[in-house]
PDB file of C-alpha atoms in Angstrom:
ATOM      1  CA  UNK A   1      29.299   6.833  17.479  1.00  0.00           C
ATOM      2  CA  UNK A   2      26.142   5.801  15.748  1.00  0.00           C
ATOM      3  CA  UNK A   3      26.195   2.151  14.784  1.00  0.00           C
ATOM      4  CA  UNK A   4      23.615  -0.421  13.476  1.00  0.00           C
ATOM      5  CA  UNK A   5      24.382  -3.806  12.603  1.00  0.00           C
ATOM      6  CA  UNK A   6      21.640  -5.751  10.265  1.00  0.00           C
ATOM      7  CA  UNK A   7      21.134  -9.699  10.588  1.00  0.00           C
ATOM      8  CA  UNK A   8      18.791 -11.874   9.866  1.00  0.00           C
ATOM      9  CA  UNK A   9      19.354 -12.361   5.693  1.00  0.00           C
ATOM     10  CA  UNK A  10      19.278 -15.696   4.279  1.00  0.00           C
ATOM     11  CA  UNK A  11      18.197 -17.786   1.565  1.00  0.00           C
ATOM     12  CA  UNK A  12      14.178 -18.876   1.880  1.00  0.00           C
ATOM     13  CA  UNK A  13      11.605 -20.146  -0.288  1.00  0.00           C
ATOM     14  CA  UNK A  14       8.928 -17.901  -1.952  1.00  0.00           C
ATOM     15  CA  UNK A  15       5.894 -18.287   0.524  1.00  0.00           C
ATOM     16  CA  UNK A  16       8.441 -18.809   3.432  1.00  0.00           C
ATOM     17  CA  UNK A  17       9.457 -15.920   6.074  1.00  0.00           C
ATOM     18  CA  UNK A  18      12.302 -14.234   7.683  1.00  0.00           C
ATOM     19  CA  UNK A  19      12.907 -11.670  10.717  1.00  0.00           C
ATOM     20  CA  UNK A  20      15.389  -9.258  10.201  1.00  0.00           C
ATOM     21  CA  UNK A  21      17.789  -7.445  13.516  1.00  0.00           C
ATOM     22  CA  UNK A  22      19.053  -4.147  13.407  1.00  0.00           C
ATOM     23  CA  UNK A  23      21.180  -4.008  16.837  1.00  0.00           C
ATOM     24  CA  UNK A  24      21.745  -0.021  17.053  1.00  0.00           C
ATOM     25  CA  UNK A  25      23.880   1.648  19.529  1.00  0.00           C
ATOM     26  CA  UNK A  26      25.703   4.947  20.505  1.00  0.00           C
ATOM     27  CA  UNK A  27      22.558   7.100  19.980  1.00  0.00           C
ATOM     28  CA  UNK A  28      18.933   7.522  22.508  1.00  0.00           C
ATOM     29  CA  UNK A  29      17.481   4.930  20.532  1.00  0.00           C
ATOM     30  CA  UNK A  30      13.879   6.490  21.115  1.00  0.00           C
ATOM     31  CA  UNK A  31      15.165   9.575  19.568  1.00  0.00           C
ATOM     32  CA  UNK A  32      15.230   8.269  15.885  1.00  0.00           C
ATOM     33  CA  UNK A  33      13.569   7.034  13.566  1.00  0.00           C
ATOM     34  CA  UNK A  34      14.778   3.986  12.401  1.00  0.00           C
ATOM     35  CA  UNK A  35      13.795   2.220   8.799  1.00  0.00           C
ATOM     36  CA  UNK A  36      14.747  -0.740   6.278  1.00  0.00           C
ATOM     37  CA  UNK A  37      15.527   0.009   2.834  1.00  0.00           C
ATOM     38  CA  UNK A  38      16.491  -2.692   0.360  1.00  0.00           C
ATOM     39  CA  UNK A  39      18.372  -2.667  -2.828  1.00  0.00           C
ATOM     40  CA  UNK A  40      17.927  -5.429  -5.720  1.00  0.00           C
ATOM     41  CA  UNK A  41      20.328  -5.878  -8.398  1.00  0.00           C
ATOM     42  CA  UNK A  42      20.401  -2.619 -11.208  1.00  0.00           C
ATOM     43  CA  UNK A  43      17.875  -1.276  -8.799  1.00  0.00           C
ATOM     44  CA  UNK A  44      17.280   1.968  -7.307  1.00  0.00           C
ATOM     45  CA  UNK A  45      17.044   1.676  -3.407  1.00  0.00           C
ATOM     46  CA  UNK A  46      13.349   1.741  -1.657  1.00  0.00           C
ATOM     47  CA  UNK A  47      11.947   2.331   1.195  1.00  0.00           C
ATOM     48  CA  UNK A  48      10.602  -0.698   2.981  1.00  0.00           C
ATOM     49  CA  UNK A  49       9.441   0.217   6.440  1.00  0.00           C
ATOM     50  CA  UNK A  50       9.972   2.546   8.857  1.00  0.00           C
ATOM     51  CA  UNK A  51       9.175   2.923  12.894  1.00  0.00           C
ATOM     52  CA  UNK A  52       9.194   6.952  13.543  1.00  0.00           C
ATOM     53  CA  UNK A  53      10.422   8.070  17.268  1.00  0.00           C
ATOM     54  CA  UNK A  54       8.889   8.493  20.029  1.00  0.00           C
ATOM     55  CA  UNK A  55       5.530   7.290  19.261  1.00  0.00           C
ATOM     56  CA  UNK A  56       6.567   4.419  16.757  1.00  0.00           C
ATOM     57  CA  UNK A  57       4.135   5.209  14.046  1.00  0.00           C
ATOM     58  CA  UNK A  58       4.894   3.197  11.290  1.00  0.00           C
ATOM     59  CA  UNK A  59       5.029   3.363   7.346  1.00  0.00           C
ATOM     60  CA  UNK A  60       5.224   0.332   4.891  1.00  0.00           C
ATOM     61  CA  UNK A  61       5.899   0.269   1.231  1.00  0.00           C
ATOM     62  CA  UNK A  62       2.708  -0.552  -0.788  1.00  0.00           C
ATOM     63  CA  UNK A  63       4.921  -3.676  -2.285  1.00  0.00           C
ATOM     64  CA  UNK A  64       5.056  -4.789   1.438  1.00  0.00           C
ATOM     65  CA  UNK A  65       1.931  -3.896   3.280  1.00  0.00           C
ATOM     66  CA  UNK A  66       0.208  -6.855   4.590  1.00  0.00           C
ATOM     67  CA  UNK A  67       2.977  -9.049   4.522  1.00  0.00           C
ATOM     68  CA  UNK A  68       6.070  -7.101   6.369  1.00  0.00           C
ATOM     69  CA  UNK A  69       5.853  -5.986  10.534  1.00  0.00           C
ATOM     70  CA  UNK A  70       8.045  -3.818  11.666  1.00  0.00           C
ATOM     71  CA  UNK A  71       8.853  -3.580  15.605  1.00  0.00           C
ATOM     72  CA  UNK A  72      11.200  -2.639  18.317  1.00  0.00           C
ATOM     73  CA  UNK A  73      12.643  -3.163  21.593  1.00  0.00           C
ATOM     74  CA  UNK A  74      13.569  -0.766  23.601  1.00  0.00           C
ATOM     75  CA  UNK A  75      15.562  -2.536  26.270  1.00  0.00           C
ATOM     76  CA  UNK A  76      17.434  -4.302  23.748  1.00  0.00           C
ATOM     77  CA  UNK A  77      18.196  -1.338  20.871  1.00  0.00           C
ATOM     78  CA  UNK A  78      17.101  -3.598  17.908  1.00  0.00           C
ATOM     79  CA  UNK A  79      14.290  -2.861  15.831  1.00  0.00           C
ATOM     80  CA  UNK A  80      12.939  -5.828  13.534  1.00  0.00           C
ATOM     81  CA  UNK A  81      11.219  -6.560  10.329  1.00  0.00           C
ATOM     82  CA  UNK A  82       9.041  -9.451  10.452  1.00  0.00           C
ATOM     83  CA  UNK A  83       9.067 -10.285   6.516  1.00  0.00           C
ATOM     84  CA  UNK A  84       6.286 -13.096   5.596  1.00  0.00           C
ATOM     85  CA  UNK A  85       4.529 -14.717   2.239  1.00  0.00           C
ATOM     86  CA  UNK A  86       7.999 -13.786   0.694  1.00  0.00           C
ATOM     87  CA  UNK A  87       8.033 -13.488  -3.202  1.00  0.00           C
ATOM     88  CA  UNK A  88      10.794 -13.515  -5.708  1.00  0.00           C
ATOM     89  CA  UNK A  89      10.646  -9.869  -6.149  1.00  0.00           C
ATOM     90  CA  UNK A  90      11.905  -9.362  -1.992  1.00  0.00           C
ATOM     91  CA  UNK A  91      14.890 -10.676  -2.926  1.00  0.00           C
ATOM     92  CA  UNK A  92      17.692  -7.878  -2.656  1.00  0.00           C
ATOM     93  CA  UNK A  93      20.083  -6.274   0.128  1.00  0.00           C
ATOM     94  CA  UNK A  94      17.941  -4.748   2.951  1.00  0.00           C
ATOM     95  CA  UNK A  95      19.783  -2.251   4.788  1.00  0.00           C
ATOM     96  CA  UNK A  96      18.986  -0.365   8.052  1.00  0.00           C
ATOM     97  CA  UNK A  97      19.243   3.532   8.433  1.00  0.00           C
ATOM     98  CA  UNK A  98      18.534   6.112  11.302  1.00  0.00           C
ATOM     99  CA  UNK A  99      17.774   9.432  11.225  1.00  0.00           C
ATOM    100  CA  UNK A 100      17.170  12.124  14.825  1.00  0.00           C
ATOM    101  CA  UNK A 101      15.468  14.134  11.928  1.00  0.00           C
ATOM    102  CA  UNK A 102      13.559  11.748  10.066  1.00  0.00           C
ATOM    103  CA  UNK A 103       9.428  11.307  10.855  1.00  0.00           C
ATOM    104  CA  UNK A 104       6.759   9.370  10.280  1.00  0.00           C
ATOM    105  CA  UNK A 105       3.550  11.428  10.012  1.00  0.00           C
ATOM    106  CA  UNK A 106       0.144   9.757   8.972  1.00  0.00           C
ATOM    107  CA  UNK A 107       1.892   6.674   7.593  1.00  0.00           C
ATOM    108  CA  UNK A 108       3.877   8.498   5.217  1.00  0.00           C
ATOM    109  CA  UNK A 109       7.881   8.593   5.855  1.00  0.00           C
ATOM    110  CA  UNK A 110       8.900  12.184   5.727  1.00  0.00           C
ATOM    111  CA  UNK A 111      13.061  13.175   5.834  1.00  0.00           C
ATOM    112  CA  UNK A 112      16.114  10.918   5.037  1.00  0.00           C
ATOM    113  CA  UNK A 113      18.544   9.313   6.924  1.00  0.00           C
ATOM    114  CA  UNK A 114      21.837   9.872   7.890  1.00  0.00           C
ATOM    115  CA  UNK A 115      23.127   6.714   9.488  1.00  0.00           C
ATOM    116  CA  UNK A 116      23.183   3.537   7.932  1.00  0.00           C
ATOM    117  CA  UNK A 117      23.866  -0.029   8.979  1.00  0.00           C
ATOM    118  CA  UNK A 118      25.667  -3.040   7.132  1.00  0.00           C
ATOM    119  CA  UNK A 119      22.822  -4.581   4.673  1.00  0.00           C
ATOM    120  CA  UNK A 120      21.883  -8.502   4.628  1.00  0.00           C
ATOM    121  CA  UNK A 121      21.139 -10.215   1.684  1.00  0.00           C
ATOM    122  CA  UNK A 122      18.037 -11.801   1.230  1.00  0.00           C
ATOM    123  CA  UNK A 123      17.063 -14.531  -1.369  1.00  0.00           C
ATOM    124  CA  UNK A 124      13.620 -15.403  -2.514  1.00  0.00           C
ATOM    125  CA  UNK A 125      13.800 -18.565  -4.397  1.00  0.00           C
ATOM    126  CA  UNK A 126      10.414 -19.259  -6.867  1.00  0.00           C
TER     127      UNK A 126
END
């Protein structure tokens, strides 16, 4: 069974930073391509970042470039968002989501994703 378990939310000044965990399991972790997608209040859901498989190429939301790293470990199953220079307009529920299918080609995230972790809530206060 496909899991994925997002930590790492909290409550942070704008300016400040915060890693986000996604702890996956029950899948060939190098397999997928694993992303964060977040989700503000009367929002539609965006993409944030993703790490495609196998080679880990990565895509970033414009709103994000810059600022947000994405990463993984292999021996542990957890793939991370290094989130820095937060601003006000971060602040929502960031979610984790895997996908066998899913790609990244030339930067650009290409498919959608099946599996989907808990979200953490993150807070950017001005």
């Amino acid at each position: 069974e496909v899991q994925l378990q997002a930590s790492g939310g909290g409550l942070v000044q704008a300016g400040g930073s915060l890693r986000l965990s996604c702890a996956a399991s029950g899948f060939s972790f190098d397999d997928y391509t694993i992303g964060w997608f977040r989700q503000a209040p009367g929002k539609e859901r965006e993409t944030v970042s993703c790490i495609g498989k196998g080679d880990g190429s990565t895509y970033y939301a414009d709103s994000v470039k810059g600022r947000f790293t994405i990463s993984k470990d292999n021996r542990k199953n957890t793939v991370y968002l290094q989130m820095n220079d937060l601003k006000p307009e971060d602040t929502a529920v960031y979610y984790c989501a895997a996908d066998p299918r899913a790609r990244v080609v030339y930067g650009y995230f290409v498919g959608g994703m099946d599996y989907w972790g808990n979200g953490t809530l993150v807070t950017v206060s001005s």
